[in-house]
Coordinates of C-alpha atoms and ligand atoms in Angstrom, one line a residue:
X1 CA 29.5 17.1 -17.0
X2 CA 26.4 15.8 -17.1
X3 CA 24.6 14.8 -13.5
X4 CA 23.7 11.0 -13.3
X5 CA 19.4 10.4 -14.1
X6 CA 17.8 9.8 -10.6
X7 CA 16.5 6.1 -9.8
X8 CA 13.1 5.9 -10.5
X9 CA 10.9 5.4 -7.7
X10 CA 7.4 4.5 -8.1
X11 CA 4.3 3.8 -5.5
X12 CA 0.8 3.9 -5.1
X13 CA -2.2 4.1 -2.5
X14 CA -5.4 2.7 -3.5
X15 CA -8.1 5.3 -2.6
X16 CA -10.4 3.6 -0.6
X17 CA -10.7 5.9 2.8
X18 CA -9.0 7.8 4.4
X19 CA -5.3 6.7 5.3
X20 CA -4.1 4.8 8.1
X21 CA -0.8 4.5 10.0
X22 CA 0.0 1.1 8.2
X23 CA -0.7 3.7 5.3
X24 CA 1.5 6.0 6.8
X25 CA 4.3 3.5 8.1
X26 CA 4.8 0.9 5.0
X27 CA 4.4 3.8 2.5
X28 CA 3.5 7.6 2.8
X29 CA 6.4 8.4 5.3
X30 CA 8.7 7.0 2.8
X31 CA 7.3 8.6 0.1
X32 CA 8.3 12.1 2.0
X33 CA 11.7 10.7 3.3
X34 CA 13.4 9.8 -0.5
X35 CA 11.4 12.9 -2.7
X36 CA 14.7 15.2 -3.0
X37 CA 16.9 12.4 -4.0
X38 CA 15.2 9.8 -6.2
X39 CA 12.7 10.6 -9.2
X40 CA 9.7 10.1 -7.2
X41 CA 6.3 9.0 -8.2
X42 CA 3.3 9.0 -6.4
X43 CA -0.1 7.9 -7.5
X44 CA -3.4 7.5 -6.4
X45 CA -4.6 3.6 -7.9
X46 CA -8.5 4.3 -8.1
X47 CA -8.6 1.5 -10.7
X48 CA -7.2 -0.6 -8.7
X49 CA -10.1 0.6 -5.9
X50 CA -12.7 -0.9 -8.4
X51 CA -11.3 -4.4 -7.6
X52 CA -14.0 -3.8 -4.7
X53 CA -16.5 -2.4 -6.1
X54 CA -16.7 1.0 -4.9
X55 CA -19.8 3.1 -5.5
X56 CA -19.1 5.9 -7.5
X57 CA -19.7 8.8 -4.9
X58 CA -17.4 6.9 -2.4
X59 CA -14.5 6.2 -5.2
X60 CA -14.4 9.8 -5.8
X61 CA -14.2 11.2 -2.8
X62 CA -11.5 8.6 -1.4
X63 CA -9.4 9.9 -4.7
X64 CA -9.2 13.8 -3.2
X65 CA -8.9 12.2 0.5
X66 CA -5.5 10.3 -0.7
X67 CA -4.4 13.5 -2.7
X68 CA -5.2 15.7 0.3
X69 CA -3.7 13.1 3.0
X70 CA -0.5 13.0 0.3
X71 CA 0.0 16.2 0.4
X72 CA -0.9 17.2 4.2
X73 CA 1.7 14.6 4.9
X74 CA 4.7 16.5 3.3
X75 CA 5.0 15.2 -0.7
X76 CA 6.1 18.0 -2.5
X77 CA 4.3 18.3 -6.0
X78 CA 7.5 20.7 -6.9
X79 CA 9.8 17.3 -6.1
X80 CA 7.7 14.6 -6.7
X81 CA 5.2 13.6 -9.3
X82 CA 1.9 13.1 -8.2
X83 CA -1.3 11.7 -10.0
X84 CA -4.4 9.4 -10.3
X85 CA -3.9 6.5 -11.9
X86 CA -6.7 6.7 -14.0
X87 CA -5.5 9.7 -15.9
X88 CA -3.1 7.7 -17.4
X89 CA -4.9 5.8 -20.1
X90 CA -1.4 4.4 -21.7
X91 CA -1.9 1.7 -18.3
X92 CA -5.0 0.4 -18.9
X93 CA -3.7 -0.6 -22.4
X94 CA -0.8 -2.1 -21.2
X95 CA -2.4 -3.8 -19.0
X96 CA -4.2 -5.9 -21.5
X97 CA -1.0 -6.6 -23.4
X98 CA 0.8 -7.8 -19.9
X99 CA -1.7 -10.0 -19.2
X100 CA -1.2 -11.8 -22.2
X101 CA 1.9 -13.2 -20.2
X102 CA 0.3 -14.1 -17.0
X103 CA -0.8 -17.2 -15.8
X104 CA -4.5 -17.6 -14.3
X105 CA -2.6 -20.2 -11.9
X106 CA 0.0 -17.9 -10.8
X107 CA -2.5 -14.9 -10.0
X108 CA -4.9 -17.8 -8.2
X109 CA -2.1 -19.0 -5.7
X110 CA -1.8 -15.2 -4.8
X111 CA -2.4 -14.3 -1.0
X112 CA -4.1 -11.3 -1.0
X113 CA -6.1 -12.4 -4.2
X114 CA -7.1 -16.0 -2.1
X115 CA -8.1 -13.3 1.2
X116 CA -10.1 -10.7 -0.9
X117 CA -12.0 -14.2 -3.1
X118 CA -12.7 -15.6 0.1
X119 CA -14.7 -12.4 1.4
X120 CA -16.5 -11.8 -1.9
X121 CA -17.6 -15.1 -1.5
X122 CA -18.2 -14.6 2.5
X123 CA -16.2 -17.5 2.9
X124 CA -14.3 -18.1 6.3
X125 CA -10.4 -18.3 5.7
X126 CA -9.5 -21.9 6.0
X127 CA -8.2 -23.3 9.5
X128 CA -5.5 -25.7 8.7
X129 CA -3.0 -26.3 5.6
X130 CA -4.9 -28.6 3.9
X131 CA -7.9 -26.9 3.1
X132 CA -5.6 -23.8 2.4
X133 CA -4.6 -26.5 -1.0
X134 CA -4.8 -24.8 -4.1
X135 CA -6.9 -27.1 -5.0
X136 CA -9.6 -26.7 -2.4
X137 CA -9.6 -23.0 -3.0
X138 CA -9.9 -23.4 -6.8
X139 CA -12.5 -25.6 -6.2
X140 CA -14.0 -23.2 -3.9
X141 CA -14.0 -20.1 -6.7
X142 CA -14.9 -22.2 -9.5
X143 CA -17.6 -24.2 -8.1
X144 CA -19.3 -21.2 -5.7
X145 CA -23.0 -21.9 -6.3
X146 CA -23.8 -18.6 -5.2
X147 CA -25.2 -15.0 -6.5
X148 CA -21.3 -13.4 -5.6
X149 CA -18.8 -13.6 -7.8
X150 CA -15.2 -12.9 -7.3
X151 CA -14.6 -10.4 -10.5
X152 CA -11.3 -10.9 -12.5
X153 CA -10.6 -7.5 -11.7
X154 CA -9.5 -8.9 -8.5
X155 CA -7.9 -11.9 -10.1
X156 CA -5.3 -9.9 -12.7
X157 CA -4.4 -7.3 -9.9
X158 CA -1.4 -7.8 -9.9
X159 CA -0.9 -7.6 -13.5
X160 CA -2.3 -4.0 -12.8
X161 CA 0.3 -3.3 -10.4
X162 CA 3.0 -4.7 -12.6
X163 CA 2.3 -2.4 -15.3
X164 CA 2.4 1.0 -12.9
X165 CA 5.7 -0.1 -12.2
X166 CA 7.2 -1.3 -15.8
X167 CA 5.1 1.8 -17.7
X168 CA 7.1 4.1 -15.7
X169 CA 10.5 1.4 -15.8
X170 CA 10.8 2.4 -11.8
X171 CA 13.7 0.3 -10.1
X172 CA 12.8 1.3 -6.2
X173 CA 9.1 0.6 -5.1
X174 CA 8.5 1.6 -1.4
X175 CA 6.1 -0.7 -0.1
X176 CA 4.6 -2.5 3.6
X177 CA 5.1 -6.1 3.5
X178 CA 1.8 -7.2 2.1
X179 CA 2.9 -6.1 -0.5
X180 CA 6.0 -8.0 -1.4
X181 CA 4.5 -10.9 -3.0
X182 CA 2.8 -8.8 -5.8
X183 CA 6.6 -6.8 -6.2
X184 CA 8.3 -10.8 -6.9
X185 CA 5.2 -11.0 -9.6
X186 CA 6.0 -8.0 -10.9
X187 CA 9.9 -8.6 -11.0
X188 CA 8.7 -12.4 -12.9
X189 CA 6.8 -10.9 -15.3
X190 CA 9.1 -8.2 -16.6
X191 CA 11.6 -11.8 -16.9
X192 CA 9.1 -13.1 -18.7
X193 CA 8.5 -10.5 -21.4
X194 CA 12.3 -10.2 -21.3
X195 CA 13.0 -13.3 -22.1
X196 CA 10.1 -13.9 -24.5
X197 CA 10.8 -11.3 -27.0
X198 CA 14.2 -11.7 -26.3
X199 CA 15.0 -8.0 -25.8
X200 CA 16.9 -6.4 -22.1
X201 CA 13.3 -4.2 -21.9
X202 CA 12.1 -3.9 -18.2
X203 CA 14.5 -3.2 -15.7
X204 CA 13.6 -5.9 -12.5
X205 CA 12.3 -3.4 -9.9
X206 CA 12.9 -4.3 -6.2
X207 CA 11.5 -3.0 -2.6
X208 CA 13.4 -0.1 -1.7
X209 CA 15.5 -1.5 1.2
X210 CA 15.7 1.5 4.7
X211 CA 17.8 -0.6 6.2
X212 CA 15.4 -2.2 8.5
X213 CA 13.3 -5.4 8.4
X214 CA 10.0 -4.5 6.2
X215 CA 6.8 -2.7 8.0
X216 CA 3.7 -4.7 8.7
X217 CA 1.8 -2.5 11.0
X218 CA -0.5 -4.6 13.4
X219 CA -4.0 -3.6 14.4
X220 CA -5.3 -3.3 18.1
X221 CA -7.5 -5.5 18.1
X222 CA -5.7 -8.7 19.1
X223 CA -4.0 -10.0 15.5
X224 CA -2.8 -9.4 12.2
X225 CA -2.2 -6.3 10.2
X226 CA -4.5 -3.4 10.1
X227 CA -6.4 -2.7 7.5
X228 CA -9.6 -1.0 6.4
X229 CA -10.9 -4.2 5.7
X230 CA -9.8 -5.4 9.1
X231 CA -11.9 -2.6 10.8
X232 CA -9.1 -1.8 12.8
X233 CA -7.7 1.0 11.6
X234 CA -6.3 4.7 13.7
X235 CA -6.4 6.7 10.6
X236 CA -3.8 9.7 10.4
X237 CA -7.5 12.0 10.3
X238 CA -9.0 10.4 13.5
X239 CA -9.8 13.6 16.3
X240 CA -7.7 13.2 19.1
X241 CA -10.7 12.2 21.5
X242 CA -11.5 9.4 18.8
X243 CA -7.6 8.2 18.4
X244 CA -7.1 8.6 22.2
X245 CA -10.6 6.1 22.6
X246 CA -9.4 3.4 20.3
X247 CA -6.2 3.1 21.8
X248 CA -7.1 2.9 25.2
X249 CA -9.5 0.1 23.8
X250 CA -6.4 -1.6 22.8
X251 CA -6.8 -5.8 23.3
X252 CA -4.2 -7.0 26.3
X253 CA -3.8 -9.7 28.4
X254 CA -3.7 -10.3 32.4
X255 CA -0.3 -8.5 32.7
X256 CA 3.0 -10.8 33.1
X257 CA 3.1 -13.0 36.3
X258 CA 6.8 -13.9 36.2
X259 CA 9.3 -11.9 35.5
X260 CA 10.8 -12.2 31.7
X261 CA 7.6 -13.4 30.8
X262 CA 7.1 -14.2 26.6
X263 CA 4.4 -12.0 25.2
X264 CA 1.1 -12.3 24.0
X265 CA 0.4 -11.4 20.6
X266 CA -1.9 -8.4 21.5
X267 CA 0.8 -6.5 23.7
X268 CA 3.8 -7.8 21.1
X269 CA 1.2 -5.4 18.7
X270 CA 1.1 -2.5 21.3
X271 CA 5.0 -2.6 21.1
X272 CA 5.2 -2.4 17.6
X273 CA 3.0 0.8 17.6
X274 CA 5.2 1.9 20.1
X275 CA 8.6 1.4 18.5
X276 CA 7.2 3.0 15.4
X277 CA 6.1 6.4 17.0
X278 CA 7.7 6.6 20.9
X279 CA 11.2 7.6 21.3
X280 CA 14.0 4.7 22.6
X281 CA 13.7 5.8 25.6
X282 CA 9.9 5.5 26.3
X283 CA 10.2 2.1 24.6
X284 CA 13.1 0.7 27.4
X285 CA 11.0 2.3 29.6
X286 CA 8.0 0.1 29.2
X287 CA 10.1 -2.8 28.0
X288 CA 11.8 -2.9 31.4
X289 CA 8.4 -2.5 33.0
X290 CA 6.7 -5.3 31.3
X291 CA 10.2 -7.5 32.1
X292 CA 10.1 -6.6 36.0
X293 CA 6.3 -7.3 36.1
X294 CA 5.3 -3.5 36.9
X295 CA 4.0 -2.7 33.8
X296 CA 0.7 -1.1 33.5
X297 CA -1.1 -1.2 30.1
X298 CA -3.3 1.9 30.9
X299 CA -0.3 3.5 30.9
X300 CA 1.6 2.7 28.0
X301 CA -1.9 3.4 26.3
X302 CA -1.7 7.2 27.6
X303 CA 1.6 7.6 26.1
X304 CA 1.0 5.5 22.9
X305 CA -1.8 8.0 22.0
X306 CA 0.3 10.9 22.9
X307 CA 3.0 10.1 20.5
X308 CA 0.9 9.0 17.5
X309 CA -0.9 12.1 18.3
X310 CA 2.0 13.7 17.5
X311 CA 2.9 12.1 14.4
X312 CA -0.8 12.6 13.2
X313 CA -2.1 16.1 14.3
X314 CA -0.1 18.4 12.0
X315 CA -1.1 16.3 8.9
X316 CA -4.9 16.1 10.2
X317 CA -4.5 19.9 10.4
X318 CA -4.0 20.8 7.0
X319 CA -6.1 18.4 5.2
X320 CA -8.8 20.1 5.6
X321 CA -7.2 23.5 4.0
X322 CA -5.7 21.6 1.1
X323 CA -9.5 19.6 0.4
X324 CA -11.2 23.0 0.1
X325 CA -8.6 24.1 -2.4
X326 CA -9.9 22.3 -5.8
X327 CA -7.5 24.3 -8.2
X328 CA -4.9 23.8 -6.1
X329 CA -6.1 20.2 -6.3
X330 CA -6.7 20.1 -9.6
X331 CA -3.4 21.7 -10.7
X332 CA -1.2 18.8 -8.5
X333 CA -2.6 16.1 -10.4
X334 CA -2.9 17.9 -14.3
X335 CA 0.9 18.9 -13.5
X336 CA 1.3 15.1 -12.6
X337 CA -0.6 13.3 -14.9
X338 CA 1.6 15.4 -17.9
X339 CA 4.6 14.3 -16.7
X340 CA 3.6 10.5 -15.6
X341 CA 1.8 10.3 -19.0
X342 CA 4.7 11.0 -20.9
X343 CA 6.8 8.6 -19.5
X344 CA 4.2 6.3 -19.6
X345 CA 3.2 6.8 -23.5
X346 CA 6.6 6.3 -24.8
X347 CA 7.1 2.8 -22.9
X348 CA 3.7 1.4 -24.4
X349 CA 5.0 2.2 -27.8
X350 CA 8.1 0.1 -27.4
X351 CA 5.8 -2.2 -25.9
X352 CA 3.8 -2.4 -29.0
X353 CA 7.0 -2.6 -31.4
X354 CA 8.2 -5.0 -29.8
X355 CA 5.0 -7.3 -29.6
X356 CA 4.5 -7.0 -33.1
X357 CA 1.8 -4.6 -32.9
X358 CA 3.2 -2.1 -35.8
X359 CA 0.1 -1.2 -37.8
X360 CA 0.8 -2.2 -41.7
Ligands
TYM401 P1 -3.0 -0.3 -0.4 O1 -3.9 0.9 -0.5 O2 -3.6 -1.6 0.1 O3 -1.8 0.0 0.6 C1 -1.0 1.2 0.4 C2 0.4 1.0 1.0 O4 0.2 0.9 2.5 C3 0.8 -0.3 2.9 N1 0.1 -0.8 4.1 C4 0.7 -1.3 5.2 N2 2.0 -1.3 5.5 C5 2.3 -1.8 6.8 N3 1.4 -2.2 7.6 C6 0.0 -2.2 7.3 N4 -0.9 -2.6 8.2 C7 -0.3 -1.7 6.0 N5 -1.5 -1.6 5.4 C8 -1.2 -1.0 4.2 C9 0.9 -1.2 1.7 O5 1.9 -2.2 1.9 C10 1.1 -0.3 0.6 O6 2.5 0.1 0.5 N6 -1.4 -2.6 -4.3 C11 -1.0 -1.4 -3.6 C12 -1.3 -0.2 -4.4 C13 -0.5 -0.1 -5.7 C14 0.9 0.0 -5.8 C15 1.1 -0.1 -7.2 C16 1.9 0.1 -4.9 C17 -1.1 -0.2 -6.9 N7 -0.1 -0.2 -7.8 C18 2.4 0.0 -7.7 C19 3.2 0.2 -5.4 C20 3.4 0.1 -6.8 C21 -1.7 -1.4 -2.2 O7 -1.6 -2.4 -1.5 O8 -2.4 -0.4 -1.8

């Protein structure tokens, strides 16, 4: 009898630096957790990098860094298949023939397209609803009398994404939270082609659920997420005297006066960190502190470090073997790029049948 085809899984890592734990929490320790079970893929999106204009040098070297972090991290190339986006031609053709379907409106009233316009254009992000209007901001990237532009790279990034997902028809895409609002694009275009040329084409591909409520690491620096943009980030490479000096840096408050206290965004962040790496146990432990007013931060920063340390030091020690390795380097992603490539060719020629684009 013949075994049932794996789902599909399919995700990607932009190579811009070195990875972080929001890296390492919304995405790469997924990637490892599902590779025996699922049809795994694994990619390194260096076109989507050139949204933000990379220099060459940089772009290159961030593209071994995510292979090397990838693989120092536990993906298996013998379960999973890994490879640079790039190499895969068939997606920057398909990309053109997506966007054909897209909206400029719908890609505008993106968030992480209004945040990354808004730096381009050294704008400040805007400080109450209204001027957060669509309006305003079209008004803003239309009518920039300025020397920056905001490229429409940046703009049709999500088409991009789309089409790394459909090319490969993946179901499961194991993602942080950011990055749900490009997935519901994603799921609206393959509708859209659906329905248009009335064919049952692109299966709707969803977040793949763990269980628990999706990741959004937060920085230590006060607020939001972290990010390499943020300039926040503990990155899984960071030496243990560097991690341990960041952390200990960590943004808190006065301590709670009262017991049962609410808390402050900055320590509600330290928690996070610590339910993600610290055992139950350790987190009770400070929970209870912080509840009965005897908590002291320097503390829960000693043992923060220690546990991320723990999570990060075996992967930080065998980057650096795997980087000075270039076949084996080179062989992951040839290996990878075959198989992804494949995959990849054979939906574009549907995609072309179907739109018509037959030849004579
Ligand atoms: P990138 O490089 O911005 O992020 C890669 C992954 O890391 C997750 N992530 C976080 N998760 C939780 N907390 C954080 N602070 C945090 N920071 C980053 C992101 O959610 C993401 O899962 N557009 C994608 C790359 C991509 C892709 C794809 C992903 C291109 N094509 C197709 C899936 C499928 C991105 O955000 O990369």
């Amino acid at each position: 009898m013949d075994t049932p085809a794996k789902e599909i899984v399919l995700s990607g890592i932009r190579a811009t630096g070195n990875l972080h734990l929001g890296n390492y929490y919304g995405a790469l320790r997924k990637f490892v957790s599902i590779q025996n079970d699922y049809d795994c893929n694994f990619f390194i999106a260096d076109l989507h990098a050139l949204t933000t204009a990379p220099d060459p040098q940089s772009l290159h070297a961030n593209v071994r860094n995510v292979l090397a972090e990838y693989l120092a991290a536990g993906i298996d190339p013998e379960k999973a298949t890994i490879f640079i986006q790039s190499d895969i031609p068939e997606i920057s053709e398909m990309y053109l023939l997506l966007n054909m379907h897209v909206g400029v409106g719908e890609l505008m009233r993106t968030a992480s397209f209004k945040d990354k316009a808004r730096k381009a254009l050294g704008l400040t992000a805007p400080t109450s609803a209204q001027d957060d209007s669509d309006e305003a901001f079209e008004r803003q990237i239309i009518g920039a009398e300025t020397n920056k532009r905001v490229n429409a790279g940046l703009l049709t990034y999500p088409t991009l994404m789309a089409v790394d997902i459909l090319i490969q028809k993946a179901t499961k895409v194991p993602v942080g939270k950011d990055q749900l609002q490009h997935l519901e694009l994603t799921r609206r275009f393959a509708r859209r082609f659906n329905s248009f040329y009335g064919v049952d084409f692109f299966p709707e591909p969803t977040d793949f659920d763990f269980g628990g409520a999706p990741v959004k690491v937060p920085g230590l620096d006060g607020s939001g997420k972290m990010g390499k943009s943020e300039g926040n980030c503990l990155y899984l490479i960071d030496d243990p005297k560097v991690l341990r000096k960041k952390v200990m840096r960590a943004t808190t408050d006065e301590g709670p006066k009262e017991p049962n206290s609410p808390m402050s965004e900055p320590v509600a962040n330290l928690f996070t960190l610590l339910e993600l790496t610290s055992t139950p146990e350790v987190v009770k432990h400070f929970r209870d502190a912080y509840a009965d007013c005897s908590i002291r931060y320097g503390d829960l920063k000693k043992q923060l470090a220690e546990d991320i340390l723990a999570v990060t030091t075996p992967i930080r020690e065998r980057v650096n073997d795997i980087l000075a390795d270039d076949q084996y380097l080179r062989r992951v992603v040839r290996q990878g790029a075959e198989k992804a490539r494949a995959r990849a060719a054979e939906t574009l020629r549907e995609v072309r049948q179907i739109m018509g684009l037959r030849g004579i």
